[in-house]
mmCIF file of N, CA and C in Angstrom:
data_model
loop_
_atom_site.group_PDB
_atom_site.id
_atom_site.type_symbol
_atom_site.label_atom_id
_atom_site.label_comp_id
_atom_site.label_asym_id
_atom_site.label_seq_id
_atom_site.Cartn_x
_atom_site.Cartn_y
_atom_site.Cartn_z
ATOM 1 N N MET A 1 116.016 75.991 115.987
ATOM 2 C CA MET A 1 115.109 77.345 116.412
ATOM 3 C C MET A 1 113.298 77.655 116.244
ATOM 4 N N THR A 2 112.767 77.203 118.193
ATOM 5 C CA THR A 2 112.069 77.514 117.918
ATOM 6 C C THR A 2 111.451 78.694 117.381
ATOM 7 N N ASN A 3 110.495 79.061 116.390
ATOM 8 C CA ASN A 3 109.801 79.367 115.832
ATOM 9 C C ASN A 3 108.384 80.777 116.278
ATOM 10 N N ASN A 4 109.395 81.540 117.511
ATOM 11 C CA ASN A 4 108.249 82.147 118.033
ATOM 12 C C ASN A 4 107.010 83.154 117.479
ATOM 13 N N PHE A 5 108.388 83.640 116.015
ATOM 14 C CA PHE A 5 107.687 84.873 115.077
ATOM 15 C C PHE A 5 107.146 84.406 113.500
ATOM 16 N N LYS A 6 105.503 83.338 114.099
ATOM 17 C CA LYS A 6 105.046 82.528 112.594
ATOM 18 C C LYS A 6 104.646 83.784 111.142
ATOM 19 N N THR A 7 103.615 84.898 112.127
ATOM 20 C CA THR A 7 103.288 85.910 111.292
ATOM 21 C C THR A 7 103.560 87.588 111.677
ATOM 22 N N ILE A 8 104.423 88.023 110.832
ATOM 23 C CA ILE A 8 104.468 89.240 111.646
ATOM 24 C C ILE A 8 104.171 89.954 110.843
ATOM 25 N N LEU A 9 102.849 90.823 111.214
ATOM 26 C CA LEU A 9 102.836 92.437 110.496
ATOM 27 C C LEU A 9 103.111 93.548 110.918
ATOM 28 N N VAL A 10 103.583 94.098 109.652
ATOM 29 C CA VAL A 10 103.849 95.257 108.539
ATOM 30 C C VAL A 10 103.037 96.250 109.078
ATOM 31 N N PRO A 11 102.869 97.247 109.423
ATOM 32 C CA PRO A 11 102.146 98.253 109.275
ATOM 33 C C PRO A 11 102.849 99.305 108.550
ATOM 34 N N LEU A 12 102.344 100.401 107.107
ATOM 35 C CA LEU A 12 103.273 101.761 107.438
ATOM 36 C C LEU A 12 102.402 101.917 106.616
ATOM 37 N N ASP A 13 102.731 103.880 106.637
ATOM 38 C CA ASP A 13 102.476 104.664 106.637
ATOM 39 C C ASP A 13 103.147 105.508 104.970
ATOM 40 N N GLY A 14 104.349 104.174 104.200
ATOM 41 C CA GLY A 14 105.026 105.422 103.724
ATOM 42 C C GLY A 14 106.288 106.143 104.494
ATOM 43 N N SER A 15 106.239 106.308 105.835
ATOM 44 C CA SER A 15 107.506 106.892 106.089
ATOM 45 C C SER A 15 108.497 106.646 106.206
ATOM 46 N N LYS A 16 109.951 107.025 106.626
ATOM 47 C CA LYS A 16 111.497 106.484 106.724
ATOM 48 C C LYS A 16 111.221 105.287 107.897
ATOM 49 N N TYR A 17 110.470 105.840 108.844
ATOM 50 C CA TYR A 17 110.000 105.003 110.147
ATOM 51 C C TYR A 17 109.733 103.855 109.484
ATOM 52 N N SER A 18 107.878 103.541 108.832
ATOM 53 C CA SER A 18 108.148 102.791 108.360
ATOM 54 C C SER A 18 108.812 102.124 107.852
ATOM 55 N N LYS A 19 109.645 102.575 106.583
ATOM 56 C CA LYS A 19 110.335 101.807 105.516
ATOM 57 C C LYS A 19 111.922 100.884 107.201
ATOM 58 N N LYS A 20 111.599 101.248 107.700
ATOM 59 C CA LYS A 20 112.492 100.446 109.073
ATOM 60 C C LYS A 20 112.527 99.352 109.251
ATOM 61 N N ALA A 21 111.391 99.376 109.921
ATOM 62 C CA ALA A 21 110.921 98.285 110.312
ATOM 63 C C ALA A 21 110.265 97.335 109.650
ATOM 64 N N LEU A 22 109.984 97.898 108.043
ATOM 65 C CA LEU A 22 110.087 96.630 107.003
ATOM 66 C C LEU A 22 111.494 95.491 106.940
ATOM 67 N N GLN A 23 112.248 96.541 106.676
ATOM 68 C CA GLN A 23 114.071 96.722 106.527
ATOM 69 C C GLN A 23 113.842 94.994 108.083
ATOM 70 N N ARG A 24 113.572 96.190 109.176
ATOM 71 C CA ARG A 24 113.821 94.857 110.380
ATOM 72 C C ARG A 24 112.977 93.476 110.290
ATOM 73 N N ALA A 25 112.233 93.758 110.208
ATOM 74 C CA ALA A 25 110.950 92.856 109.514
ATOM 75 C C ALA A 25 111.530 91.757 108.369
ATOM 76 N N SER A 26 111.954 92.176 107.717
ATOM 77 C CA SER A 26 112.556 90.869 106.543
ATOM 78 C C SER A 26 114.192 90.556 107.303
ATOM 79 N N GLU A 27 114.598 90.835 108.234
ATOM 80 C CA GLU A 27 115.909 90.204 109.070
ATOM 81 C C GLU A 27 115.461 89.251 109.515
ATOM 82 N N ILE A 28 113.942 90.059 110.671
ATOM 83 C CA ILE A 28 113.333 88.551 111.493
ATOM 84 C C ILE A 28 112.640 87.715 110.632
ATOM 85 N N THR A 29 112.325 88.039 109.549
ATOM 86 C CA THR A 29 111.463 87.182 108.543
ATOM 87 C C THR A 29 112.678 85.268 108.086
ATOM 88 N N HIS A 30 113.952 86.191 107.060
ATOM 89 C CA HIS A 30 114.765 85.017 107.491
ATOM 90 C C HIS A 30 115.598 84.552 108.330
ATOM 91 N N ALA A 31 115.880 85.093 109.824
ATOM 92 C CA ALA A 31 115.703 84.542 111.360
ATOM 93 C C ALA A 31 115.006 83.402 111.353
ATOM 94 N N PHE A 32 113.610 83.886 111.308
ATOM 95 C CA PHE A 32 113.172 83.105 111.697
ATOM 96 C C PHE A 32 111.950 82.274 110.617
ATOM 97 N N ASP A 33 112.701 82.473 109.460
ATOM 98 C CA ASP A 33 111.613 82.004 108.471
ATOM 99 C C ASP A 33 109.851 82.275 108.983
ATOM 100 N N SER A 34 109.606 83.442 108.548
ATOM 101 C CA SER A 34 108.459 84.106 109.658
ATOM 102 C C SER A 34 108.004 84.612 107.118
ATOM 103 N N LYS A 35 106.051 84.517 107.864
ATOM 104 C CA LYS A 35 105.778 85.234 106.945
ATOM 105 C C LYS A 35 105.015 86.608 107.165
ATOM 106 N N ILE A 36 105.087 87.468 106.884
ATOM 107 C CA ILE A 36 105.232 88.916 106.291
ATOM 108 C C ILE A 36 103.516 89.845 106.302
ATOM 109 N N ILE A 37 102.851 89.991 106.822
ATOM 110 C CA ILE A 37 101.570 90.614 106.097
ATOM 111 C C ILE A 37 102.346 91.835 106.160
ATOM 112 N N LEU A 38 101.788 92.879 104.784
ATOM 113 C CA LEU A 38 101.876 94.624 105.662
ATOM 114 C C LEU A 38 100.391 95.212 105.530
ATOM 115 N N VAL A 39 100.269 96.288 106.300
ATOM 116 C CA VAL A 39 98.763 96.600 106.122
ATOM 117 C C VAL A 39 99.183 98.317 105.849
ATOM 118 N N TYR A 40 97.877 98.768 105.765
ATOM 119 C CA TYR A 40 98.447 100.134 104.885
ATOM 120 C C TYR A 40 96.787 99.937 105.331
ATOM 121 N N VAL A 41 96.810 101.573 106.497
ATOM 122 C CA VAL A 41 94.944 101.585 107.192
ATOM 123 C C VAL A 41 94.855 102.631 107.072
ATOM 124 N N ILE A 42 93.948 102.882 105.883
ATOM 125 C CA ILE A 42 93.166 104.744 105.546
ATOM 126 C C ILE A 42 92.842 104.892 107.011
ATOM 127 N N GLU A 43 93.071 106.432 107.725
ATOM 128 C CA GLU A 43 92.099 106.873 109.143
ATOM 129 C C GLU A 43 90.876 107.219 108.124
ATOM 130 N N LYS A 44 89.693 106.728 108.079
ATOM 131 C CA LYS A 44 88.354 107.318 107.549
ATOM 132 C C LYS A 44 88.286 108.284 108.896
ATOM 133 N N SER A 45 88.550 108.150 110.030
ATOM 134 C CA SER A 45 88.088 109.444 110.891
ATOM 135 C C SER A 45 87.622 110.847 110.752
ATOM 136 N N SER A 46 89.182 110.754 110.544
ATOM 137 C CA SER A 46 90.030 112.133 110.376
ATOM 138 C C SER A 46 89.884 113.295 108.633
ATOM 139 N N ILE A 47 89.002 112.322 107.714
ATOM 140 C CA ILE A 47 88.745 113.162 106.998
ATOM 141 C C ILE A 47 87.548 113.751 107.006
ATOM 142 N N ASN A 48 87.426 115.153 106.881
ATOM 143 C CA ASN A 48 86.177 115.626 106.989
ATOM 144 C C ASN A 48 86.194 116.940 105.840
ATOM 145 N N LEU A 49 86.725 117.042 104.652
ATOM 146 C CA LEU A 49 86.917 117.804 103.770
ATOM 147 C C LEU A 49 85.549 117.491 103.228
ATOM 148 N N LEU A 50 85.198 118.509 101.875
ATOM 149 C CA LEU A 50 84.222 118.915 101.176
ATOM 150 C C LEU A 50 84.071 118.160 100.338
ATOM 151 N N ASP A 51 84.884 117.762 99.225
ATOM 152 C CA ASP A 51 85.127 116.211 98.568
ATOM 153 C C ASP A 51 85.433 114.834 99.446
ATOM 154 N N ARG A 52 84.989 114.765 100.248
ATOM 155 C CA ARG A 52 85.460 113.635 100.560
ATOM 156 C C ARG A 52 86.152 112.249 99.698
ATOM 157 N N LYS A 53 84.515 111.324 98.610
ATOM 158 C CA LYS A 53 85.329 111.138 97.870
ATOM 159 C C LYS A 53 86.728 110.885 97.314
ATOM 160 N N GLU A 54 86.754 112.320 95.884
ATOM 161 C CA GLU A 54 88.126 112.351 95.517
ATOM 162 C C GLU A 54 88.953 112.334 97.063
ATOM 163 N N TYR A 55 89.162 112.473 98.127
ATOM 164 C CA TYR A 55 90.384 112.701 98.668
ATOM 165 C C TYR A 55 90.036 111.313 99.199
ATOM 166 N N LEU A 56 89.576 110.197 99.952
ATOM 167 C CA LEU A 56 89.596 108.669 99.965
ATOM 168 C C LEU A 56 90.723 108.193 99.054
ATOM 169 N N LYS A 57 89.736 108.683 97.087
ATOM 170 C CA LYS A 57 90.321 108.157 95.912
ATOM 171 C C LYS A 57 92.181 108.457 96.320
ATOM 172 N N MET A 58 92.180 109.129 96.509
ATOM 173 C CA MET A 58 93.683 109.818 96.657
ATOM 174 C C MET A 58 94.491 108.688 97.466
ATOM 175 N N LEU A 59 93.867 109.142 98.999
ATOM 176 C CA LEU A 59 94.294 107.055 100.411
ATOM 177 C C LEU A 59 94.213 106.453 98.964
ATOM 178 N N ARG A 60 93.822 106.309 98.945
ATOM 179 C CA ARG A 60 93.981 104.615 99.131
ATOM 180 C C ARG A 60 94.712 105.032 97.503
ATOM 181 N N LYS A 61 94.682 105.519 96.470
ATOM 182 C CA LYS A 61 96.309 105.369 96.073
ATOM 183 C C LYS A 61 97.949 105.221 96.375
ATOM 184 N N PHE A 62 97.117 105.872 97.076
ATOM 185 C CA PHE A 62 99.264 106.705 98.658
ATOM 186 C C PHE A 62 98.915 104.555 98.707
ATOM 187 N N GLY A 63 97.828 104.437 99.415
ATOM 188 C CA GLY A 63 98.556 103.758 100.480
ATOM 189 C C GLY A 63 98.327 101.958 99.129
ATOM 190 N N LYS A 64 97.695 102.194 97.993
ATOM 191 C CA LYS A 64 98.511 101.313 97.368
ATOM 192 C C LYS A 64 99.847 101.448 96.788
ATOM 193 N N LYS A 65 100.138 102.354 97.089
ATOM 194 C CA LYS A 65 101.872 102.530 96.248
ATOM 195 C C LYS A 65 102.374 102.349 97.261
ATOM 196 N N THR A 66 102.641 103.123 98.711
ATOM 197 C CA THR A 66 102.931 102.377 99.290
ATOM 198 C C THR A 66 102.983 100.537 99.395
ATOM 199 N N LEU A 67 102.088 99.974 99.594
ATOM 200 C CA LEU A 67 102.165 98.474 100.182
ATOM 201 C C LEU A 67 102.702 97.615 99.043
ATOM 202 N N ASP A 68 102.553 97.971 97.586
ATOM 203 C CA ASP A 68 103.368 98.121 96.365
ATOM 204 C C ASP A 68 104.507 98.015 96.627
ATOM 205 N N ASP A 69 105.441 99.622 97.178
ATOM 206 C CA ASP A 69 106.367 99.217 97.785
ATOM 207 C C ASP A 69 107.365 98.749 98.466
ATOM 208 N N GLY A 70 106.431 98.107 99.408
ATOM 209 C CA GLY A 70 106.980 97.744 100.526
ATOM 210 C C GLY A 70 106.904 95.867 100.257
ATOM 211 N N ASN A 71 105.950 95.807 99.545
ATOM 212 C CA ASN A 71 106.465 94.370 98.434
ATOM 213 C C ASN A 71 108.042 94.060 97.226
ATOM 214 N N LYS A 72 108.014 95.197 96.660
ATOM 215 C CA LYS A 72 109.076 95.350 96.080
ATOM 216 C C LYS A 72 110.101 95.337 96.761
ATOM 217 N N THR A 73 110.072 95.788 97.886
ATOM 218 C CA THR A 73 111.773 96.130 98.481
ATOM 219 C C THR A 73 111.390 94.542 99.884
ATOM 220 N N LEU A 74 110.434 93.257 99.627
ATOM 221 C CA LEU A 74 110.724 92.778 100.560
ATOM 222 C C LEU A 74 110.639 91.577 98.962
ATOM 223 N N ARG A 75 110.267 91.543 97.781
ATOM 224 C CA ARG A 75 111.199 90.598 96.445
ATOM 225 C C ARG A 75 112.731 90.521 95.848
ATOM 226 N N LYS A 76 112.980 90.998 96.677
ATOM 227 C CA LYS A 76 114.126 92.502 96.069
ATOM 228 C C LYS A 76 115.205 91.024 97.274
ATOM 229 N N LYS A 77 114.724 90.968 97.561
ATOM 230 C CA LYS A 77 114.791 90.285 99.751
ATOM 231 C C LYS A 77 114.695 89.144 99.392
ATOM 232 N N GLY A 78 114.532 87.648 98.162
ATOM 233 C CA GLY A 78 113.311 87.198 98.385
ATOM 234 C C GLY A 78 112.765 86.856 99.489
ATOM 235 N N ILE A 79 111.381 87.876 99.154
ATOM 236 C CA ILE A 79 109.814 87.528 99.880
ATOM 237 C C ILE A 79 108.576 88.127 99.065
ATOM 238 N N SER A 80 107.795 87.129 100.375
ATOM 239 C CA SER A 80 107.033 87.352 99.306
ATOM 240 C C SER A 80 106.023 87.564 100.460
ATOM 241 N N ALA A 81 105.098 88.764 100.395
ATOM 242 C CA ALA A 81 104.327 89.647 101.900
ATOM 243 C C ALA A 81 102.334 89.031 101.242
ATOM 244 N N LYS A 82 101.767 89.288 102.426
ATOM 245 C CA LYS A 82 100.555 89.055 101.939
ATOM 246 C C LYS A 82 100.256 90.583 102.265
ATOM 247 N N SER A 83 99.455 91.374 101.294
ATOM 248 C CA SER A 83 98.997 93.294 101.363
ATOM 249 C C SER A 83 97.627 93.340 101.460
ATOM 250 N N LEU A 84 97.724 94.403 103.300
ATOM 251 C CA LEU A 84 96.090 94.471 103.177
ATOM 252 C C LEU A 84 95.690 96.129 102.824
ATOM 253 N N LEU A 85 95.326 96.276 102.274
ATOM 254 C CA LEU A 85 94.837 98.219 102.411
ATOM 255 C C LEU A 85 93.537 98.187 103.033
ATOM 256 N N LYS A 86 93.075 98.964 103.848
ATOM 257 C CA LYS A 86 91.932 98.877 105.125
ATOM 258 C C LYS A 86 91.667 99.962 105.550
ATOM 259 N N GLU A 87 90.444 100.644 106.122
ATOM 260 C CA GLU A 87 89.494 101.462 106.465
ATOM 261 C C GLU A 87 89.231 101.278 107.480
ATOM 262 N N GLY A 88 89.580 102.410 107.987
ATOM 263 C CA GLY A 88 88.588 102.648 109.546
ATOM 264 C C GLY A 88 89.996 103.523 110.001
ATOM 265 N N ASN A 89 89.863 103.444 111.294
ATOM 266 C CA ASN A 89 90.622 103.451 113.315
ATOM 267 C C ASN A 89 92.241 102.586 113.222
ATOM 268 N N ILE A 90 92.966 103.384 113.480
ATOM 269 C CA ILE A 90 94.173 102.115 112.238
ATOM 270 C C ILE A 90 94.117 101.128 113.620
ATOM 271 N N ILE A 91 94.274 101.464 114.833
ATOM 272 C CA ILE A 91 94.368 100.544 115.502
ATOM 273 C C ILE A 91 93.414 99.717 116.003
ATOM 274 N N SER A 92 92.384 99.733 116.112
ATOM 275 C CA SER A 92 91.661 98.621 115.881
ATOM 276 C C SER A 92 91.167 97.698 114.077
ATOM 277 N N GLU A 93 92.039 98.433 113.565
ATOM 278 C CA GLU A 93 92.190 97.816 112.180
ATOM 279 C C GLU A 93 93.176 96.680 112.352
ATOM 280 N N ILE A 94 94.128 97.510 112.953
ATOM 281 C CA ILE A 94 94.923 96.499 113.492
ATOM 282 C C ILE A 94 95.320 95.083 114.056
ATOM 283 N N GLU A 95 94.254 95.394 115.153
ATOM 284 C CA GLU A 95 93.709 95.031 116.392
ATOM 285 C C GLU A 95 92.955 93.352 115.297
ATOM 286 N N LYS A 96 92.321 93.997 114.069
ATOM 287 C CA LYS A 96 91.834 92.732 113.665
ATOM 288 C C LYS A 96 92.546 91.899 113.290
ATOM 289 N N ILE A 97 93.092 92.708 112.076
ATOM 290 C CA ILE A 97 94.401 91.364 112.028
ATOM 291 C C ILE A 97 94.852 90.861 112.531
ATOM 292 N N VAL A 98 95.526 91.496 113.518
ATOM 293 C CA VAL A 98 95.719 89.720 115.093
ATOM 294 C C VAL A 98 95.591 89.193 114.501
ATOM 295 N N LYS A 99 94.350 89.631 115.425
ATOM 296 C CA LYS A 99 93.202 88.601 115.834
ATOM 297 C C LYS A 99 93.280 87.443 114.857
ATOM 298 N N SER A 100 92.589 87.898 113.298
ATOM 299 C CA SER A 100 92.174 87.406 112.123
ATOM 300 C C SER A 100 93.507 86.259 111.822
ATOM 301 N N GLU A 101 94.594 86.733 111.446
ATOM 302 C CA GLU A 101 95.548 86.654 111.050
ATOM 303 C C GLU A 101 96.582 85.667 112.357
ATOM 304 N N LYS A 102 96.542 85.762 113.039
ATOM 305 C CA LYS A 102 97.535 84.729 114.143
ATOM 306 C C LYS A 102 98.223 85.656 113.525
ATOM 307 N N CYS A 103 98.473 86.609 114.471
ATOM 308 C CA CYS A 103 99.902 87.769 114.249
ATOM 309 C C CYS A 103 100.736 87.050 115.782
ATOM 310 N N ASP A 104 102.099 86.997 115.689
ATOM 311 C CA ASP A 104 102.441 86.916 116.566
ATOM 312 C C ASP A 104 103.808 88.131 117.241
ATOM 313 N N LEU A 105 104.120 89.156 115.802
ATOM 314 C CA LEU A 105 104.929 90.511 116.273
ATOM 315 C C LEU A 105 103.673 91.151 115.426
ATOM 316 N N ILE A 106 103.830 92.556 115.378
ATOM 317 C CA ILE A 106 104.057 93.675 114.581
ATOM 318 C C ILE A 106 104.968 94.649 115.231
ATOM 319 N N ILE A 107 105.560 94.686 114.521
ATOM 320 C CA ILE A 107 106.697 95.629 114.152
ATOM 321 C C ILE A 107 106.553 97.094 113.330
ATOM 322 N N VAL A 108 107.017 97.847 113.791
ATOM 323 C CA VAL A 108 105.781 99.578 113.588
ATOM 324 C C VAL A 108 107.420 100.440 113.787
ATOM 325 N N GLY A 109 107.703 101.283 112.849
ATOM 326 C CA GLY A 109 108.151 102.662 113.216
ATOM 327 C C GLY A 109 107.985 103.962 114.528
ATOM 328 N N ASN A 110 108.781 103.901 114.911
ATOM 329 C CA ASN A 110 108.366 104.374 116.231
ATOM 330 C C ASN A 110 107.665 105.927 115.925
ATOM 331 N N LYS A 111 107.504 106.741 114.357
ATOM 332 C CA LYS A 111 107.611 107.404 114.126
ATOM 333 C C LYS A 111 106.513 107.782 112.844
ATOM 334 N N GLY A 112 105.943 108.564 112.714
ATOM 335 C CA GLY A 112 105.541 108.342 111.571
ATOM 336 C C GLY A 112 104.211 109.563 111.123
ATOM 337 N N LEU A 113 103.177 109.385 111.755
ATOM 338 C CA LEU A 113 102.514 111.330 112.130
ATOM 339 C C LEU A 113 102.768 112.452 112.124
ATOM 340 N N GLY A 114 102.968 113.343 110.865
ATOM 341 C CA GLY A 114 103.882 114.801 111.845
ATOM 342 C C GLY A 114 103.786 114.782 113.037
ATOM 343 N N ALA A 115 103.988 116.069 113.341
ATOM 344 C CA ALA A 115 104.622 117.057 115.247
ATOM 345 C C ALA A 115 102.611 116.928 115.475
ATOM 346 N N VAL A 116 101.988 117.469 114.872
ATOM 347 C CA VAL A 116 101.247 118.152 115.301
ATOM 348 C C VAL A 116 100.277 117.519 115.627
ATOM 349 N N THR A 117 99.430 116.358 114.614
ATOM 350 C CA THR A 117 98.782 115.555 114.382
ATOM 351 C C THR A 117 99.587 114.707 115.997
ATOM 352 N N ARG A 118 100.430 113.934 116.082
ATOM 353 C CA ARG A 118 101.283 112.845 117.276
ATOM 354 C C ARG A 118 100.354 113.410 117.907
ATOM 355 N N PHE A 119 101.067 114.723 118.670
ATOM 356 C CA PHE A 119 100.856 115.650 119.393
ATOM 357 C C PHE A 119 99.186 115.725 120.326
ATOM 358 N N LEU A 120 98.860 115.617 118.878
ATOM 359 C CA LEU A 120 96.848 115.760 119.676
ATOM 360 C C LEU A 120 96.392 114.028 119.388
ATOM 361 N N LEU A 121 96.619 113.395 118.278
ATOM 362 C CA LEU A 121 95.604 112.108 118.461
ATOM 363 C C LEU A 121 97.105 111.337 119.254
ATOM 364 N N GLY A 122 98.326 111.385 119.205
ATOM 365 C CA GLY A 122 99.504 110.279 120.101
ATOM 366 C C GLY A 122 99.364 109.269 118.964
ATOM 367 N N SER A 123 100.777 108.966 119.157
ATOM 368 C CA SER A 123 101.711 108.546 118.052
ATOM 369 C C SER A 123 100.326 106.487 118.471
ATOM 370 N N VAL A 124 100.688 105.855 116.610
ATOM 371 C CA VAL A 124 100.498 104.485 116.435
ATOM 372 C C VAL A 124 100.938 103.697 117.610
ATOM 373 N N SER A 125 102.071 103.775 117.812
ATOM 374 C CA SER A 125 102.927 103.125 118.214
ATOM 375 C C SER A 125 102.930 103.070 119.541
ATOM 376 N N ASN A 126 103.102 104.037 120.517
ATOM 377 C CA ASN A 126 102.019 104.468 121.474
ATOM 378 C C ASN A 126 101.188 103.380 122.356
ATOM 379 N N LYS A 127 100.236 103.646 121.264
ATOM 380 C CA LYS A 127 98.648 103.483 121.432
ATOM 381 C C LYS A 127 98.831 101.299 121.906
ATOM 382 N N LEU A 128 99.961 101.174 120.232
ATOM 383 C CA LEU A 128 100.180 100.001 120.574
ATOM 384 C C LEU A 128 100.534 99.194 121.768
ATOM 385 N N ALA A 129 101.559 99.930 122.073
ATOM 386 C CA ALA A 129 102.306 99.207 123.085
ATOM 387 C C ALA A 129 101.536 99.149 124.090
ATOM 388 N N GLN A 130 100.304 99.688 124.370
ATOM 389 C CA GLN A 130 99.336 99.722 125.215
ATOM 390 C C GLN A 130 97.900 99.104 124.975
ATOM 391 N N HIS A 131 97.905 98.327 123.651
ATOM 392 C CA HIS A 131 97.396 97.550 123.566
ATOM 393 C C HIS A 131 97.303 96.451 122.608
ATOM 394 N N ALA A 132 97.924 96.394 122.695
ATOM 395 C CA ALA A 132 99.001 95.238 121.240
ATOM 396 C C ALA A 132 97.760 93.719 122.347
ATOM 397 N N LYS A 133 97.719 92.121 121.059
ATOM 398 C CA LYS A 133 97.500 91.802 121.859
ATOM 399 C C LYS A 133 99.107 90.546 121.677
ATOM 400 N N CYS A 134 99.563 90.238 121.342
ATOM 401 C CA CYS A 134 100.531 90.228 120.624
ATOM 402 C C CYS A 134 102.026 90.625 121.285
ATOM 403 N N SER A 135 103.364 90.519 120.552
ATOM 404 C CA SER A 135 104.617 90.838 120.902
ATOM 405 C C SER A 135 104.532 92.647 120.193
ATOM 406 N N LEU A 136 105.482 93.250 119.955
ATOM 407 C CA LEU A 136 105.630 94.373 119.485
ATOM 408 C C LEU A 136 106.548 94.651 119.337
ATOM 409 N N LEU A 137 107.144 95.394 118.395
ATOM 410 C CA LEU A 137 108.959 95.764 117.817
ATOM 411 C C LEU A 137 108.343 97.011 117.371
ATOM 412 N N ILE A 138 109.135 98.318 118.183
ATOM 413 C CA ILE A 138 108.876 99.349 117.503
ATOM 414 C C ILE A 138 110.474 99.847 117.012
ATOM 415 N N VAL A 139 110.519 100.243 115.732
ATOM 416 C CA VAL A 139 111.659 100.541 115.596
ATOM 417 C C VAL A 139 112.123 101.955 115.602
ATOM 418 N N LYS A 140 113.057 102.529 115.756
ATOM 419 C CA LYS A 140 113.439 104.042 115.885
ATOM 420 C C LYS A 140 114.894 104.138 114.307
#
């Protein structure tokens, strides 16, 4: 079997949908002997608070914990992954990683943001479906 998915990118946000995406990524990794890259992106443009520095510190801590939890889940399945903590526009950062790491597949949950934010900004999975330069699997 030819490995069409050598490198899989899994954006995590701590939601149950991103955890489902991670589960699916682990299954595909075993089937195709792929490598996994986990990413948590801190959306800096949405930060408009008085104590921006402290809020960013909290987001970085949450992002690191989310990535650590993802790695722990994968290690239990005998999979090691590269972890990236990025700051900026979520879609732009994912696109940069896809290009620099030569990703063949992005696996993302279909929801993650709160309903109000999703309504105002659009979902990450929807934007990736429109802009991704590689295959995309949206997990429900």
